[in-house]
Coordinates of C-alpha atoms and ligand atoms in Angstrom, one line a residue:
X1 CA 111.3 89.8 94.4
X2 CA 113.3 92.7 93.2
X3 CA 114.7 95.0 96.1
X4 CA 111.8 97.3 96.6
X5 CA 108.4 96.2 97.5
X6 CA 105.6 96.7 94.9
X7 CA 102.6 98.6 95.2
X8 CA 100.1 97.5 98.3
X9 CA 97.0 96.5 95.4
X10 CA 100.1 94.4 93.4
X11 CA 101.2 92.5 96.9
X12 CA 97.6 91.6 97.4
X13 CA 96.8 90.7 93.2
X14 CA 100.5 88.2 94.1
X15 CA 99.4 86.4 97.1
X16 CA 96.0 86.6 95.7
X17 CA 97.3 84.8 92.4
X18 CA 99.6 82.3 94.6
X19 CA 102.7 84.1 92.9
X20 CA 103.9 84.9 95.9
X21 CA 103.4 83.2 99.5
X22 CA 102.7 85.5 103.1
X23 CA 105.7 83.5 104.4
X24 CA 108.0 84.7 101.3
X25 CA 107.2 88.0 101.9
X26 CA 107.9 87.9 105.6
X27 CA 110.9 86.1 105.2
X28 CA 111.7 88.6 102.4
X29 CA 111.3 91.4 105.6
X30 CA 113.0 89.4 108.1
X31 CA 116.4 88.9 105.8
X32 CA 116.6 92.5 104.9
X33 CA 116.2 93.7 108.4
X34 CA 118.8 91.3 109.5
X35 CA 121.4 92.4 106.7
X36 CA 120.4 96.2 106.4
X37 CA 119.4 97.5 110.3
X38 CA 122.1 96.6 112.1
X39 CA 123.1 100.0 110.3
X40 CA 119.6 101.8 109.9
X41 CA 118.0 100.8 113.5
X42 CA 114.9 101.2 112.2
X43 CA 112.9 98.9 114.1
X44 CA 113.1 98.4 118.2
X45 CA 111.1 95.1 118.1
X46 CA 110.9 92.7 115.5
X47 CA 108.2 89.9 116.2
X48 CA 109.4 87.3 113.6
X49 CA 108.2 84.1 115.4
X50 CA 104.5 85.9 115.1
X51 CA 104.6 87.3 112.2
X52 CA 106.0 83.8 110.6
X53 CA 102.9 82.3 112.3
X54 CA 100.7 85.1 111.1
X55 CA 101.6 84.1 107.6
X56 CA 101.5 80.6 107.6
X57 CA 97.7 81.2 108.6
X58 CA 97.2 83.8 106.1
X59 CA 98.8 81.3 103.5
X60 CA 96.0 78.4 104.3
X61 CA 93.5 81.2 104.1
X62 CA 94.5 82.5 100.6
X63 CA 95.1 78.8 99.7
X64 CA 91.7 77.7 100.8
X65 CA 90.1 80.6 98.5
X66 CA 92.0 80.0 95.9
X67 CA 90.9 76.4 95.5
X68 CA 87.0 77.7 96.4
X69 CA 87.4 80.8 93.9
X70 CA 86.6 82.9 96.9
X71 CA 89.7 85.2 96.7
X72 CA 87.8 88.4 96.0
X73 CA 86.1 88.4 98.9
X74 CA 89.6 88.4 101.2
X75 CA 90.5 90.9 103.6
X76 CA 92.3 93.3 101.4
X77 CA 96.1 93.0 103.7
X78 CA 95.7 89.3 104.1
X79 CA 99.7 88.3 104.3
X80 CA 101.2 91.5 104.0
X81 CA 103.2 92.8 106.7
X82 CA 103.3 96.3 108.3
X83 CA 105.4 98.0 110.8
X84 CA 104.0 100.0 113.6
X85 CA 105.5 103.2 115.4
X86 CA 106.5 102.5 118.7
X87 CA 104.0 105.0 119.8
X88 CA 101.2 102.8 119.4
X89 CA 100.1 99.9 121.5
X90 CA 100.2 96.7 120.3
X91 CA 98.8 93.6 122.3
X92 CA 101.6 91.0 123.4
X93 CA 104.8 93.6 122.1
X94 CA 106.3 95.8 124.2
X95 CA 105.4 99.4 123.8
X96 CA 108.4 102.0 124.8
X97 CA 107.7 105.4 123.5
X98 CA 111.5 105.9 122.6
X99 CA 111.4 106.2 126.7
X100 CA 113.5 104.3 129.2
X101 CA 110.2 104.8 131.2
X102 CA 108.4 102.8 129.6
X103 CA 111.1 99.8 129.3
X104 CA 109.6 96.4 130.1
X105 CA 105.7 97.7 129.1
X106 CA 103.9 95.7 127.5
X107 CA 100.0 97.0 126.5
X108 CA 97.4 94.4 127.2
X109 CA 95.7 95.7 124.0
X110 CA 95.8 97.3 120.5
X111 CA 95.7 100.9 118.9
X112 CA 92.6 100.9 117.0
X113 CA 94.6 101.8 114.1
X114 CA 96.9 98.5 114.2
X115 CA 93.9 96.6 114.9
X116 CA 91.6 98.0 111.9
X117 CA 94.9 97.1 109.7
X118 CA 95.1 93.5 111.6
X119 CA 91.4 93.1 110.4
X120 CA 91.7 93.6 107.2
X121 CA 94.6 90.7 107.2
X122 CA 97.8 92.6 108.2
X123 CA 100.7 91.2 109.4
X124 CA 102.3 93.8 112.4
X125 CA 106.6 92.8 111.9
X126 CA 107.4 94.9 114.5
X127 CA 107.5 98.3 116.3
X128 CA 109.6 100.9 115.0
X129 CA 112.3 103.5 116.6
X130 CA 111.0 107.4 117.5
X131 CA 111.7 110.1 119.3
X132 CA 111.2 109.8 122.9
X133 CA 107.1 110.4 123.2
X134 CA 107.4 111.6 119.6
X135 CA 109.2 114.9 120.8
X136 CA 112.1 115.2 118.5
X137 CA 112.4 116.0 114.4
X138 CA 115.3 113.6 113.9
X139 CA 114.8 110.1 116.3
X140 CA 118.4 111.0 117.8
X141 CA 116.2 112.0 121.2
X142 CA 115.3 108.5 121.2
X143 CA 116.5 106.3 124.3
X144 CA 117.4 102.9 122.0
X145 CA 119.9 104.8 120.3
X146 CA 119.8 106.9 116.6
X147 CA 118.1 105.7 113.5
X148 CA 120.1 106.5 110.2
X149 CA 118.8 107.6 106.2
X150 CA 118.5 104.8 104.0
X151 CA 119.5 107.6 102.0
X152 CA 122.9 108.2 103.3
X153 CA 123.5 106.6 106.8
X154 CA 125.5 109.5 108.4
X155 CA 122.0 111.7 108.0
X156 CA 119.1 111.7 110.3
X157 CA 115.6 110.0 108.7
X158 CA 113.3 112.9 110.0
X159 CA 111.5 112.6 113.0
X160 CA 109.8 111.5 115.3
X161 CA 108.5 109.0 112.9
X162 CA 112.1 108.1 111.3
X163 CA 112.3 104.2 112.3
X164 CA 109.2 103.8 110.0
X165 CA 110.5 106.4 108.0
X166 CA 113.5 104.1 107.4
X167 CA 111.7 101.0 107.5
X168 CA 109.6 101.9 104.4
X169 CA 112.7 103.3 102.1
X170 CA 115.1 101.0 103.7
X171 CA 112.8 98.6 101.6
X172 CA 112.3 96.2 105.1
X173 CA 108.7 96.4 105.0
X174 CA 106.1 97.7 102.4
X175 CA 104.8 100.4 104.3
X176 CA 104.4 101.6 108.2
X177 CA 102.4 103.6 110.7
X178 CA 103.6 106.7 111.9
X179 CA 101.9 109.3 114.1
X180 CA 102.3 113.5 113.2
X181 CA 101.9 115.8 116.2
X182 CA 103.9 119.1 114.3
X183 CA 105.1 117.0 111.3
X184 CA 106.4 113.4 112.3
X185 CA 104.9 112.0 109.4
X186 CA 105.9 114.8 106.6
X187 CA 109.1 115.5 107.5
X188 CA 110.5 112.2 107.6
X189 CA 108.9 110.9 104.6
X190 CA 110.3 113.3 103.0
X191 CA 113.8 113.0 104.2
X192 CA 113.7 109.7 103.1
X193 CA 111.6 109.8 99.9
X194 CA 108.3 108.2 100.8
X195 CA 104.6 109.9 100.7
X196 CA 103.7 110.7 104.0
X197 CA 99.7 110.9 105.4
X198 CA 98.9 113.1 108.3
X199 CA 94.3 112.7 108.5
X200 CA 92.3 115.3 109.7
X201 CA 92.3 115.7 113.2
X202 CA 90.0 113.0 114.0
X203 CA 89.7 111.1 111.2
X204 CA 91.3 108.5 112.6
X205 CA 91.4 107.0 116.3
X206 CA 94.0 107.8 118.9
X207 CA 92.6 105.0 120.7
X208 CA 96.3 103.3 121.5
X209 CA 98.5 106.0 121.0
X210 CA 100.4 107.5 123.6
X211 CA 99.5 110.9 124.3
X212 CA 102.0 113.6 122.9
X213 CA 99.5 116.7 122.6
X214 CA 96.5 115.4 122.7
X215 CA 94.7 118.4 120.5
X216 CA 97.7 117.8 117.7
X217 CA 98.2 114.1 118.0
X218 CA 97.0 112.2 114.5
X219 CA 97.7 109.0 113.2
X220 CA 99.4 108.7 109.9
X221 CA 101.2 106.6 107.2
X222 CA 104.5 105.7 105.6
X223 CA 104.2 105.0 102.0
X224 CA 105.6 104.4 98.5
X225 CA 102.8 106.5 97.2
X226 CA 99.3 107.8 97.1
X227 CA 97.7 105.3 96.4
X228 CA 99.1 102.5 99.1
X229 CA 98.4 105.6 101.9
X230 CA 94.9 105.9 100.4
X231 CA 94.1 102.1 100.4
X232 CA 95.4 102.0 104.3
X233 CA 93.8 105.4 105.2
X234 CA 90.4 104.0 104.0
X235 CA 90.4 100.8 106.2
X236 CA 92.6 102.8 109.7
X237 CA 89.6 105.8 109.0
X238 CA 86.4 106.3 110.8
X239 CA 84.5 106.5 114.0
X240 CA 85.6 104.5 117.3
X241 CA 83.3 104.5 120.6
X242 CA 86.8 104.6 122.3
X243 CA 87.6 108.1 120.9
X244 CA 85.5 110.3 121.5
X245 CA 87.2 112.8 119.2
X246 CA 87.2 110.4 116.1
X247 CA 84.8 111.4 113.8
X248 CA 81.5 109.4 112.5
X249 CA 82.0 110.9 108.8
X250 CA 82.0 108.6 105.8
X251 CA 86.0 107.2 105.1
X252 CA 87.3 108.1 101.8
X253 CA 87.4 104.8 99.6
X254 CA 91.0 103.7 98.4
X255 CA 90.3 104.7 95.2
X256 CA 91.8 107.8 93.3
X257 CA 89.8 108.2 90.0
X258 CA 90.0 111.8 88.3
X259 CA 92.6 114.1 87.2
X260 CA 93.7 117.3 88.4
X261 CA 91.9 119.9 85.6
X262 CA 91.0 123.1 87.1
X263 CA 92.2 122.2 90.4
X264 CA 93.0 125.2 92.4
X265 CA 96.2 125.0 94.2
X266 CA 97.2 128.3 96.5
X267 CA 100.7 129.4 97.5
X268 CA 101.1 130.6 100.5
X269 CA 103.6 133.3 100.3
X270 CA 104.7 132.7 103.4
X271 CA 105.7 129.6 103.2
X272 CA 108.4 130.6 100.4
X273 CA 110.5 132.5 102.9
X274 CA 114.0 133.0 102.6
X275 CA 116.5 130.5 104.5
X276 CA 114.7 127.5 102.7
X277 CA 117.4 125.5 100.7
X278 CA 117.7 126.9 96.9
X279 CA 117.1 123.1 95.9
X280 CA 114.1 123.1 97.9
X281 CA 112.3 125.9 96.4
X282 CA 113.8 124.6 92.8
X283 CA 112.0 121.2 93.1
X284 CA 108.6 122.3 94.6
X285 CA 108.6 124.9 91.9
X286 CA 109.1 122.1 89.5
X287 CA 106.8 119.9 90.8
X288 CA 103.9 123.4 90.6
X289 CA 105.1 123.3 87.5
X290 CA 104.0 119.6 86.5
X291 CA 100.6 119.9 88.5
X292 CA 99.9 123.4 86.5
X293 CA 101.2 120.9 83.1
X294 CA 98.2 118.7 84.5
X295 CA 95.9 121.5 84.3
X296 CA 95.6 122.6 88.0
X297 CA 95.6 126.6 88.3
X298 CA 98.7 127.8 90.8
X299 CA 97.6 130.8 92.3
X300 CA 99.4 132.8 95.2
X301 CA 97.3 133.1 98.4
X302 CA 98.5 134.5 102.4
X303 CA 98.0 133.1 105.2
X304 CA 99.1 135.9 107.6
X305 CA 98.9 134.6 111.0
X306 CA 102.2 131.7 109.6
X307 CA 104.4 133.8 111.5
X308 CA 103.3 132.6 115.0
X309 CA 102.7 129.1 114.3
X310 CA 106.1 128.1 116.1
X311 CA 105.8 129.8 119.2
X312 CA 102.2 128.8 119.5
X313 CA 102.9 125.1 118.6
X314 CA 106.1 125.3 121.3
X315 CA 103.4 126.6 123.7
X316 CA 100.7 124.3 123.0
X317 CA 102.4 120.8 122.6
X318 CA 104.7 121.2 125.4
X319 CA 102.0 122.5 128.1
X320 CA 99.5 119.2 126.3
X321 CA 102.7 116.8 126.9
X322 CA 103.3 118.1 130.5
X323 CA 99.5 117.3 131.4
X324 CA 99.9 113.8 129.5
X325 CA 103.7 112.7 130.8
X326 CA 102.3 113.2 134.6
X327 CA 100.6 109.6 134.2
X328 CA 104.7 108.4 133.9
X329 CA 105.6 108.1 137.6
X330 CA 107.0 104.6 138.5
X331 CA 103.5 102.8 139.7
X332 CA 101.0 102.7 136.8
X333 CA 103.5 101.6 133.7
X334 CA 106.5 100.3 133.5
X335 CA 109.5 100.5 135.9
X336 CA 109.8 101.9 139.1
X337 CA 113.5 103.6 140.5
X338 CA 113.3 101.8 144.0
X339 CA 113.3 104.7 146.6
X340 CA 112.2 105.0 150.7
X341 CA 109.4 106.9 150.1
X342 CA 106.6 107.2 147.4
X343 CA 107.3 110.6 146.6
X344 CA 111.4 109.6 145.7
X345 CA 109.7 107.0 143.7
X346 CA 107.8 109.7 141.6
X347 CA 110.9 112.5 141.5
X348 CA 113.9 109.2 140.8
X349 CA 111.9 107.4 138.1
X350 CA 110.8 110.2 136.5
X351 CA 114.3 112.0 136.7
X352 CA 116.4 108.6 136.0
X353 CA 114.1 107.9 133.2
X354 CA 112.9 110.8 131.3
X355 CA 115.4 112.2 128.5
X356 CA 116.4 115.4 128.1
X357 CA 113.9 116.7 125.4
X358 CA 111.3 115.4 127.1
X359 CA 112.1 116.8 130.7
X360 CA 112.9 120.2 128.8
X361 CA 108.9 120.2 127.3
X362 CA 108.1 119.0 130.9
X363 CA 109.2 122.0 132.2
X364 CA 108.4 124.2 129.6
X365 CA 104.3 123.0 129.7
X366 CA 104.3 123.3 133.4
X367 CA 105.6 127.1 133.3
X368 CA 103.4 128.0 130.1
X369 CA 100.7 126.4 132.6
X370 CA 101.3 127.6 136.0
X371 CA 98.5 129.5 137.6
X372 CA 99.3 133.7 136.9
X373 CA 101.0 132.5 133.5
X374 CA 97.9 130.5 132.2
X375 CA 96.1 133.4 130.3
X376 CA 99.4 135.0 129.4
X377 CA 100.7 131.6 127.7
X378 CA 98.6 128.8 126.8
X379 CA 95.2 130.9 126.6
X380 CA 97.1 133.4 124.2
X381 CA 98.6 130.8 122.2
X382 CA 95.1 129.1 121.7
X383 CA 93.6 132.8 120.6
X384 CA 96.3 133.1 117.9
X385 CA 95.7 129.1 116.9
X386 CA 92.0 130.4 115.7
X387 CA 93.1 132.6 114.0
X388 CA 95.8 130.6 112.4
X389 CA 92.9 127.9 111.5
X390 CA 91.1 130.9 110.4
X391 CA 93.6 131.7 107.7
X392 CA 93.5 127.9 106.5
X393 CA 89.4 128.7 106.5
X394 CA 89.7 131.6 104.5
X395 CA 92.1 130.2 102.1
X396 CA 89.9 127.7 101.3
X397 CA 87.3 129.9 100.2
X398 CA 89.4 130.4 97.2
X399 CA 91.5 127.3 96.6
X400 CA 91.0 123.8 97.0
X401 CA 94.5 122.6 98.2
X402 CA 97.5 124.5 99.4
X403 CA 101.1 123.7 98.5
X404 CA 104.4 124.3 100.5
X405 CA 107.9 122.8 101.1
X406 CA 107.6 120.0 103.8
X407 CA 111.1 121.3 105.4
X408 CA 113.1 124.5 104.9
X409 CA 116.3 121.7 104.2
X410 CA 116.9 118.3 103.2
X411 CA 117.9 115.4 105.8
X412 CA 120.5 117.1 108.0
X413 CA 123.6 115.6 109.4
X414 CA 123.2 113.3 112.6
X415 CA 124.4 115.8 115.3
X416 CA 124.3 119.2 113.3
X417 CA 121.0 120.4 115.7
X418 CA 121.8 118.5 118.9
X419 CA 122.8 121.1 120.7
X420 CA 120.6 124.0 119.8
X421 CA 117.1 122.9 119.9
X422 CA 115.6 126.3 118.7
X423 CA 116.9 125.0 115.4
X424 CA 115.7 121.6 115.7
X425 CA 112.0 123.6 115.9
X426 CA 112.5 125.5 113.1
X427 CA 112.5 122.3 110.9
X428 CA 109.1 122.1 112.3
X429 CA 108.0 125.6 110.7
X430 CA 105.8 124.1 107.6
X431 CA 104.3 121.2 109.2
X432 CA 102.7 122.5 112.3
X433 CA 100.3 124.5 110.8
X434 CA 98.4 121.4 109.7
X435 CA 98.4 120.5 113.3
X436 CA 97.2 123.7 115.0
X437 CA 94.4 123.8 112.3
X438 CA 93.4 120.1 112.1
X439 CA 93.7 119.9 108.6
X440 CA 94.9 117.1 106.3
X441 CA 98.4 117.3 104.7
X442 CA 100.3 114.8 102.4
X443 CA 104.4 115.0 101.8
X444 CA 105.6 113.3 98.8
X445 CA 109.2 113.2 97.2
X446 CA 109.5 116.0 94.3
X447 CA 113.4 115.6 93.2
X448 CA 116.3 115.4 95.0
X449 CA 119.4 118.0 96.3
X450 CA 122.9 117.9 95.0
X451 CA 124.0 115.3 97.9
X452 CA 121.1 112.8 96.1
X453 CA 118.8 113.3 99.0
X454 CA 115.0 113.5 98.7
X455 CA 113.4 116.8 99.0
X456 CA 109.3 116.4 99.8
X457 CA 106.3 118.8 99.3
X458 CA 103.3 118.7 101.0
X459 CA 99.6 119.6 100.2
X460 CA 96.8 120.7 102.7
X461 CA 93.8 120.6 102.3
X462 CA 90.5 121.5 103.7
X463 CA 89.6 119.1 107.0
X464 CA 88.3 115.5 105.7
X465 CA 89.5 116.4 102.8
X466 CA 92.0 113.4 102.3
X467 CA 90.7 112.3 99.0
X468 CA 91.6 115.3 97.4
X469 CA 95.2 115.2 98.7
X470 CA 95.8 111.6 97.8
X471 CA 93.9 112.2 94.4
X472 CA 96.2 115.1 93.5
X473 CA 99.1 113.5 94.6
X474 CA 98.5 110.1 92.5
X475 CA 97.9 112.4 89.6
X476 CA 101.6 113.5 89.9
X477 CA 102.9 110.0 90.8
X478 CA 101.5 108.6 88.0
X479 CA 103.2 111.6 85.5
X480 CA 106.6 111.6 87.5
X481 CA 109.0 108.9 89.0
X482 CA 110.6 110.3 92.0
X483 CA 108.7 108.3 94.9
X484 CA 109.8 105.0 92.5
X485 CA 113.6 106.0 93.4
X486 CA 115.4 103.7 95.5
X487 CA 118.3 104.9 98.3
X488 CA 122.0 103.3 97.3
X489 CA 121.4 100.7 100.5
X490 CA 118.7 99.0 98.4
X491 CA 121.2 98.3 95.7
X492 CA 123.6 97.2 98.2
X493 CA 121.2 94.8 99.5
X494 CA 120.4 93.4 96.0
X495 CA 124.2 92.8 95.5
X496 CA 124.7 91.1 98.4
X497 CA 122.3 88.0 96.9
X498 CA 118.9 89.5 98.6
X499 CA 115.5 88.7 97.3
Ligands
LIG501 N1 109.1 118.0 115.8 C1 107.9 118.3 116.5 C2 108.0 118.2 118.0 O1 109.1 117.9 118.4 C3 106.8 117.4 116.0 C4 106.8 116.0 116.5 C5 105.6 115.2 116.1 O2 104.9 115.5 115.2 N2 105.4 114.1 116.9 O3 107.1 118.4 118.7

């Protein structure tokens, strides 16, 4: 196998065919992550004595079909191996959160997610790096230490997805959950090249995830392209007694027939401000320029309400977090800071163990919610999210999608917003729209800056409106080649004898 993985629908047609073996492919994963992530540190767990078992049983299943003629009727992953965001519970491997709080937890069951993609025949490698409880756009706030670009090693990978961000273009696994609060999907996929899936508020179970903000918090995916984050969309989707906010709508199928003719794609002209990086607005004009080549009409649209987006995300996620951190207290999960009395055991755990970021939302969500600030803060910023989702609602009345840069800049240097979080949030200022409204959005690479690093754009799109997105974006994929570029570490890897 060359050093990129193929398409999801050509690893299962392979192991399908017998061309390829479950245990190849894991092996495949395990030599890469032991020659490339001592440098990436994309991955926090790596479960290779169960994933080798995994695929030994998924090798007699695909064997036993093969000889029966039953293969059609496999689970469509059987043998293919995933990696998982540390955010998500999975049975039997510890579950950290980025958090020295959490060290030593191990959940005693599995996200719904993981476990709809284990049904269908997954193999879960391991759990991947993040920001601690997903607060962060760069994984340098987590706890294990800073996960590095496949791209270029001395830049962040995005956050607070980035060690599934760098598993997937690192080319150490095929493809990997992530989970987008304000953007942890986007924004690393596209600092490292990859199609990136935030669903619809609800489209997808948070049963299993750890609770960021729990109005914001979605489930998502790390791709190569379209069409593998449509295929995995289509079995994650759908209703689950366990959440009561997942919704009972039909799941879009994994298919992505149809073209883009007389698709209407709006500009928000807000979204085109200045301070974005020339290169930035140069390749997602380009990439308009190829979806208006396909037949789609561009046309400019407002969404006036933009403007307060950040402070109302910086208001609503930290107050959500406070409220869902609380549960972190040295009894119910994980370790305990041994003290005299039960309340030193709540104040030293939670002060030993908590990182900075993460005390800083603390603090902030417990002000924004303190009684005489309540109505002033958090009841404001939820007045001014309706109307922001109102924009998106209004919008839609005239287009069918909306397109916008993913990140005002390209992968930024490990460091270069440590100390000043106010600019960490503004990489934030495209992708937490999305979030306050609820609505879909999908990141894919577009072309890449003078330093050869992958600039993304995202489309939105109405809510359940994935199949649109994933259709639209196939349609470019399949007239372009940038998501099919490879980071130099790839080539390095093939060098070195791999695969
Ligand atoms: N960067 C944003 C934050 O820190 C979004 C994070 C996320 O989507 N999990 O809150």
């Amino acid at each position: 196998m060359g050093s990129a993985f193929p398409s999801l629908a050509a690893l299962q047609t392979a192991l399908r065919q017998g061309e390829l073996s479950s245990a190849e492919l894991v092996e495949t994963c395990l030599r890469r992550i032991a020659s490339r992530d001592a440098t990436l540190r994309a991955f926090l767990w790596v479960d290779a004595a169960g994933a080798r078992r995994a695929a030994r049983e998924a090798d007699a299943r695909l064997e036993e079909a093969r000889r029966t003629g039953e293969t059609a009727s496999l689970p469509p992953l059987l043998g293919i191996p995933l990696a998982v965001k540390d955010v998500l519970a999975v049975k039997g491997m510890p579950a950290t959160a980025g958090s020295r709080i959490l060290e030593g937890f191990v959940p005693p069951y599995t996200a719904t997610a993981v476990e709809r993609l284990q049904t269908a025949g997954a193999i879960v490698l391991g759990k991947t790096n993040t920001d601690e409880f997903a607060m962060g756009s760069s994984t340098e706030n987590s706890a294990w230490g800073v996960t590095r670009n496949p791209w270029n090693p001395e830049r962040v990978p995005g956050g607070s997805s980035g060690g599934s961000a760098a598993a997937v273009a690192g080319g150490l696994v095929p493809a990997a959950l992530g989970t987008d609060t304000g953007g942890s999907v986007r924004q690393p996929a596209s600092y490292c090249g990859l199609t990136g899936l935030k669903p619809t508020y609800g489209r997808v179970s948070r049963y299993g995830l750890i609770a960021y903000g729990s109005s914001l918090d979605t489930v998502g995916v790390l791709s190569r392209s379209a069409e593998d984050a449509a295929l995995l969309l289509s079995l994650m989707a759908g209703r689950d007694r366990q959440d009561a906010t997942s919704a009972s709508l039909p799941v879009p199928a994994p298919r992505l027939e149809g073209d883009v003719r007389g698709l209407r794609i709006g500009l928000p002209r807000e979204y085109f401000i200045a301070g974005i990086q020339p290169e930035v607005r140069a390749a997602v004009s380009a990439a308009l320029e190829v979806f208006a080549s396909l037949g789609a009409d561009v046309v400019p649209v407002s969404l006036p309400h933009t403007e307060y987006a950040l402070p109302v995300y910086y208001l609503i996620a930290p107050a959500e977090a406070s409220a869902n951190l609380a549960r972190f207290d040295g009894v119910r999960y994980g370790v305990r800071e041994p003290a005299d009395t039960m309340w030193e055991v709540f104040t030293r755990t939670r002060g030993v163990r908590f990182g900075a970021e993460v005390k800083r939302r603390i603090m902030l969500g417990t002000y924004a919610l303190s009684a005489g600030y309540y109505e002033a803060y958090y009841g404001q910023a939820q007045k001014v999210r309706t109307l922001i989702r109102g924009d998106f609602e209004a919008a839609f009345t005239q287009v069918d999608l909306l397109a916008a840069p993913v990140a005002p800049t390209t992968a930024f240097r490990i460091g270069e917003h440590t100390a000043d979080p106010l600019a960490m949030y503004l990489e934030d200022i495209f992708t937490i729209t999305a979030n306050l409204a609820g609505i879909p959005a999908l990141a894919f690479p577009v072309g890449f800056d003078g330093q050869n690093l992958p600039i993304g754009m995202q489309l939105m799109g109405p809510h359940f409106g994935e199949a649109a997105l994933l259709r639209a974006a196939h349609a470019y994929q399949r007239a372009t080649d940038w998501h099919l570029r490879l980071p130099p570490l790839e080539d390095a890897g093939r060098e070195a004898g791999d695969g």
